[in-house]
Tab-separated table of C-alpha atoms in Angstrom:
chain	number	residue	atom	x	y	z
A	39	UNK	CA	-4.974	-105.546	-31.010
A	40	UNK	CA	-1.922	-106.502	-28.952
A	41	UNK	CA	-2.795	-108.475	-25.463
A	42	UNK	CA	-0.734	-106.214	-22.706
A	43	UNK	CA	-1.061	-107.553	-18.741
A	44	UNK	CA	-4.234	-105.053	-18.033
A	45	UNK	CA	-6.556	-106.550	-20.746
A	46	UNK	CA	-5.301	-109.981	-19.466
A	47	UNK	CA	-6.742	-109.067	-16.431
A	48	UNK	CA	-9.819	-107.974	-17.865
A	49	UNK	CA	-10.150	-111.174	-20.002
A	50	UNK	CA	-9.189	-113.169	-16.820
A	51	UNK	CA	-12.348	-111.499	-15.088
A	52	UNK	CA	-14.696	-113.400	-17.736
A	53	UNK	CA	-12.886	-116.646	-17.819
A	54	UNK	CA	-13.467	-116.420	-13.881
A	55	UNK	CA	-17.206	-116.075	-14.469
A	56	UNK	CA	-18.550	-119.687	-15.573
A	57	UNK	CA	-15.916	-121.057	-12.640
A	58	UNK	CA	-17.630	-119.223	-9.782
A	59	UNK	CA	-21.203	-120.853	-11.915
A	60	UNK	CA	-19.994	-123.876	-11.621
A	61	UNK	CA	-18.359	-123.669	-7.865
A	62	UNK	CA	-21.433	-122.044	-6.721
A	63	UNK	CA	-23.694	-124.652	-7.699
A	64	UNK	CA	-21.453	-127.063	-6.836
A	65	UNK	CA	-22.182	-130.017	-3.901
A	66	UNK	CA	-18.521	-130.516	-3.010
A	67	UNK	CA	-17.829	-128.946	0.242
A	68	UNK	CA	-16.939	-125.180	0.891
A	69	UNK	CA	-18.020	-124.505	-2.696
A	70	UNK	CA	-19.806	-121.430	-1.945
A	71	UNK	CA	-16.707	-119.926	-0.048
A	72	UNK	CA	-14.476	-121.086	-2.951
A	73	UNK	CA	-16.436	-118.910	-5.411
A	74	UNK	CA	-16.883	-116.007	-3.570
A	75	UNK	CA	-13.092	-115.847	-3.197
A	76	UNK	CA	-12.838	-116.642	-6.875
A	77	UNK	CA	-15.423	-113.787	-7.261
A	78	UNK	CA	-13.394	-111.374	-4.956
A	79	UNK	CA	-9.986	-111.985	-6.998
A	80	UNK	CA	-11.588	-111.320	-10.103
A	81	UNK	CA	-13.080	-108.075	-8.635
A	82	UNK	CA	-10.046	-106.956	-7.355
A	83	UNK	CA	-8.773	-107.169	-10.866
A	84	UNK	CA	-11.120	-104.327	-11.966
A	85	UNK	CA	-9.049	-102.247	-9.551
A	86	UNK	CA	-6.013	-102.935	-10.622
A	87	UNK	CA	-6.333	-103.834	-14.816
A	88	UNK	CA	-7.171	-99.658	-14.521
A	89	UNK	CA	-4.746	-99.065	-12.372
A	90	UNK	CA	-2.010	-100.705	-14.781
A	91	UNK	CA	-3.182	-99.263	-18.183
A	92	UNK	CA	-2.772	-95.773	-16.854
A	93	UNK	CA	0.248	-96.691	-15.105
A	94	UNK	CA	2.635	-98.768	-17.722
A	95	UNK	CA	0.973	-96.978	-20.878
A	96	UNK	CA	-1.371	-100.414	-21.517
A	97	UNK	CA	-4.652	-98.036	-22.256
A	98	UNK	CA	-6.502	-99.247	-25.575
A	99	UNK	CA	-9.777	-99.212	-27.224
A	100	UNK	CA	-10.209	-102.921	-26.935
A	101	UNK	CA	-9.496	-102.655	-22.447
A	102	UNK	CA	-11.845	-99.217	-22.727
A	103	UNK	CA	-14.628	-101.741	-24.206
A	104	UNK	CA	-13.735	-105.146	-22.801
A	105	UNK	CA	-13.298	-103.183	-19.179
A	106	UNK	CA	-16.720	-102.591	-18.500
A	107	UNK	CA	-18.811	-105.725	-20.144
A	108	UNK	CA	-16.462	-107.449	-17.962
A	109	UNK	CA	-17.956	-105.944	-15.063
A	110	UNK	CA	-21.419	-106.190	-15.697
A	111	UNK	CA	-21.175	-109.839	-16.935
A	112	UNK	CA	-19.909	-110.746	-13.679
A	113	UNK	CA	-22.124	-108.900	-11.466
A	114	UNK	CA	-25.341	-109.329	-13.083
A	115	UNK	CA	-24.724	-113.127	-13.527
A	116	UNK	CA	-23.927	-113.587	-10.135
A	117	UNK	CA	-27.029	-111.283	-8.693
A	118	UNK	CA	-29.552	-113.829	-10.790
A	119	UNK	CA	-27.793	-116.659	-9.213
A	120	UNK	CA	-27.992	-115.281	-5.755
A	121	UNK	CA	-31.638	-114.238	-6.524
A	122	UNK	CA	-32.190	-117.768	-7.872
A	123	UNK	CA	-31.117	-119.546	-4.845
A	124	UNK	CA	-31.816	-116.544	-2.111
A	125	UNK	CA	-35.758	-116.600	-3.414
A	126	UNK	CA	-36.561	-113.477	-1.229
A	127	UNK	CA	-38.656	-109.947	-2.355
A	128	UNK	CA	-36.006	-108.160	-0.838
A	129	UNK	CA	-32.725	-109.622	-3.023
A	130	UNK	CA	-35.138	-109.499	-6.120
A	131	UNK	CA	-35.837	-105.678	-5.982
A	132	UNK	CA	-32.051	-105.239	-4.970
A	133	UNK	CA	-30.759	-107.153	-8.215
A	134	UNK	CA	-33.502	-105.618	-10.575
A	135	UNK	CA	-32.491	-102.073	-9.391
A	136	UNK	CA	-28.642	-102.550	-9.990
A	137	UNK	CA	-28.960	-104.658	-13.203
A	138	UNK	CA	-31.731	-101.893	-14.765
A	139	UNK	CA	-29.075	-99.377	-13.716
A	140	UNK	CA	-26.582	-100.627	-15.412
A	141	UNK	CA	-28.736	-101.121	-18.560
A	142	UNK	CA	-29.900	-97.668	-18.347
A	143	UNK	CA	-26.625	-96.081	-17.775
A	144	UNK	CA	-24.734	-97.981	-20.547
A	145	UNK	CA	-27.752	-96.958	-23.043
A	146	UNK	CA	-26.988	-93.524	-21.728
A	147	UNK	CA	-23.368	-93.672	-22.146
A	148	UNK	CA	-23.532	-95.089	-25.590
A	149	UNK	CA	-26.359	-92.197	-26.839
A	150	UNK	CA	-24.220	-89.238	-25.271
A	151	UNK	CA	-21.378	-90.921	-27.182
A	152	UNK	CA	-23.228	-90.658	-30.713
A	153	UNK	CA	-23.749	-87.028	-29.690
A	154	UNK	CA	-20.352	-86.300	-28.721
A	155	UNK	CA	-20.587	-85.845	-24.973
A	156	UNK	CA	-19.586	-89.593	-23.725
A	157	UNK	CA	-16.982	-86.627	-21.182
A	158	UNK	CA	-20.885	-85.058	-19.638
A	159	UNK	CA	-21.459	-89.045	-18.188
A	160	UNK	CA	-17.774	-90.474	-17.196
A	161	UNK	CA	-17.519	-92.462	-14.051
A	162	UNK	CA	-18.043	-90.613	-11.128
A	163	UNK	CA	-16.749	-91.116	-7.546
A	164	UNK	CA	-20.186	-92.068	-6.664
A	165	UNK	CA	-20.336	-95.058	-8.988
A	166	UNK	CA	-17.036	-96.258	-7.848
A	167	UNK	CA	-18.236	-96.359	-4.110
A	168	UNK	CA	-20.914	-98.276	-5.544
A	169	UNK	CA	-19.064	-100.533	-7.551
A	170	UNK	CA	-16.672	-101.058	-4.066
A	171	UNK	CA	-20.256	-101.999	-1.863
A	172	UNK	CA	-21.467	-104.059	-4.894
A	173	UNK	CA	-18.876	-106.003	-5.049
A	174	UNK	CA	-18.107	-106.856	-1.397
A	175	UNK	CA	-21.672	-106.912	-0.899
A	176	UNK	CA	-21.696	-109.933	-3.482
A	177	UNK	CA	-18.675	-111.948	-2.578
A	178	UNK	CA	-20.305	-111.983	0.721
A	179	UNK	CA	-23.099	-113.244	0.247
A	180	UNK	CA	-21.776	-115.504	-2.578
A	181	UNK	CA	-19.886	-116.929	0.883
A	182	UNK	CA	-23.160	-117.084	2.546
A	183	UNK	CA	-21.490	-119.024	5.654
A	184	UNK	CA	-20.948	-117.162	8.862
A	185	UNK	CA	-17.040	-116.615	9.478
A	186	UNK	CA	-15.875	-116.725	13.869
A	187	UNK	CA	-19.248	-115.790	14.487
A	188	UNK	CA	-19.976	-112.619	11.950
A	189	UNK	CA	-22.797	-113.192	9.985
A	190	UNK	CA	-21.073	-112.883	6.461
A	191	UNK	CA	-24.030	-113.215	4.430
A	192	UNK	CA	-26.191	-110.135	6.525
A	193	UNK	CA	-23.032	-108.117	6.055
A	194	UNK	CA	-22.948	-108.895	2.102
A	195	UNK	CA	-26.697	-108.012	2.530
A	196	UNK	CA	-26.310	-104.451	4.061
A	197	UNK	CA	-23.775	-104.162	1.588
A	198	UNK	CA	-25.472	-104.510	-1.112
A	199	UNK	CA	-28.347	-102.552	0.026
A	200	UNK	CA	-26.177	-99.261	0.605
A	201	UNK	CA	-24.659	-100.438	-3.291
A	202	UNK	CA	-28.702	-99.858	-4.551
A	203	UNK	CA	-28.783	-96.890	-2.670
A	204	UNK	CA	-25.949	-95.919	-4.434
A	205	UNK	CA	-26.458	-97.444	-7.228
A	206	UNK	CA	-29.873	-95.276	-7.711
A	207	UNK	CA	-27.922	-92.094	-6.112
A	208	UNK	CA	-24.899	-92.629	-9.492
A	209	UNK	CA	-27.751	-93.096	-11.738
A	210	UNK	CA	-29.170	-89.812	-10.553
A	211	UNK	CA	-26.454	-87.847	-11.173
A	212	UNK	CA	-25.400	-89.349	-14.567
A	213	UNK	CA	-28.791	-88.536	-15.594
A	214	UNK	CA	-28.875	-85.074	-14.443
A	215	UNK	CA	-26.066	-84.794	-16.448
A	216	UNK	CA	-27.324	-86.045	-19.606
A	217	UNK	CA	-30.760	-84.262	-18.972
A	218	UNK	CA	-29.926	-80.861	-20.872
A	219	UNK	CA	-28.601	-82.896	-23.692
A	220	UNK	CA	-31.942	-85.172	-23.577
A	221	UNK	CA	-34.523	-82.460	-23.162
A	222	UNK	CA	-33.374	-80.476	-26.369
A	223	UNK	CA	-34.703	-81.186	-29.951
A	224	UNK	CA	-32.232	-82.066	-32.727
A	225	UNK	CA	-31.244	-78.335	-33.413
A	226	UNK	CA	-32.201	-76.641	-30.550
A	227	UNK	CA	-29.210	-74.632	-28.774
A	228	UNK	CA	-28.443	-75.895	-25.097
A	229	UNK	CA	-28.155	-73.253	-21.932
């Protein structure tokens, strides 16, 4: 495996991970604000580490794993912290339906795969809106102070709210896809 810029970005994506941990936990001031920018760089590198494998020829088996743990490392450890310090029904229902989405959809991903139709459940335009509300949605409320005046952390909210819409709207649609593959015994033709 040879390191080329786009799994660097990747990698830098988990390295960022215990840092916004430790900033957001953190006493000194503006903490919060520090990792939620932290968190927002590393996101933005999930837009652009795909962007520069297809572009410079940097694609590889390694970034096609690495790419998408990276992602749900970061979000899913950051929606437990914000769940752990934001004790409310509301965020708790929000994190378990994104998290058990993206545990359902990578089982799915990784049984289509054994059955050679991983192509029936690639990412959709859908799960990329997502993904964009998810992760704004996050890094503000990782802010969680208000910013001249706008309520950052009730925008991060609605945010994330339209992401679990959207989250449960992708998950819909992956599984739809999957379903004539699922519904079929071992054998059976499909139509």
């Amino acid at each position: 495996m040879k390191l080329n810029l786009a799994n660097l970005l990747t990698l830098f994506r988990i390295a960022a991970i215990p840092v916004v941990v430790v900033c957001f936990y953190s006493s000194m001031p503006h903490a919060r604000p520090i990792a939620a920018i932290l968190f927002g760089i590393a996101a933005i590198t999930d837009l652009i580490d795909g962007w520069v494998a297809r572009r410079f020829g940097q694609t590889s088996r390694f970034g096609e794993f690495l790419d998408p743990v990276a992602d749900k490392l970061m979000v899913s450890i950051v929606l437990v912290m914000l769940v752990q310090a934001e004790s409310g029904w509301f965020e708790d229902i929000i994190a378990m339906i994104i998290i058990g989405r993206e545990i359902t959809i990578s089982a799915l991903r990784e049984w289509m795969a054994t059955i050679g139709e991983r192509a029936n459940v690639k990412v959709s335009m859908s799960g990329k809106i997502k993904t964009t509300l998810q992760m704004f949605g996050i890094a503000f409320m990782v802010y969680k102070n208000d910013l001249f005046g706008v309520p950052i952390y009730a925008v991060g909210f609605v945010l994330l709210v339209l992401a679990a819409i959207m989250t449960l709207w992708s998950m819909i649609i992956y599984l739809r896809a999957a379903w004539p593959f699922m519904k079929n015994d071992p054998g059976e033709e499909i139509s």
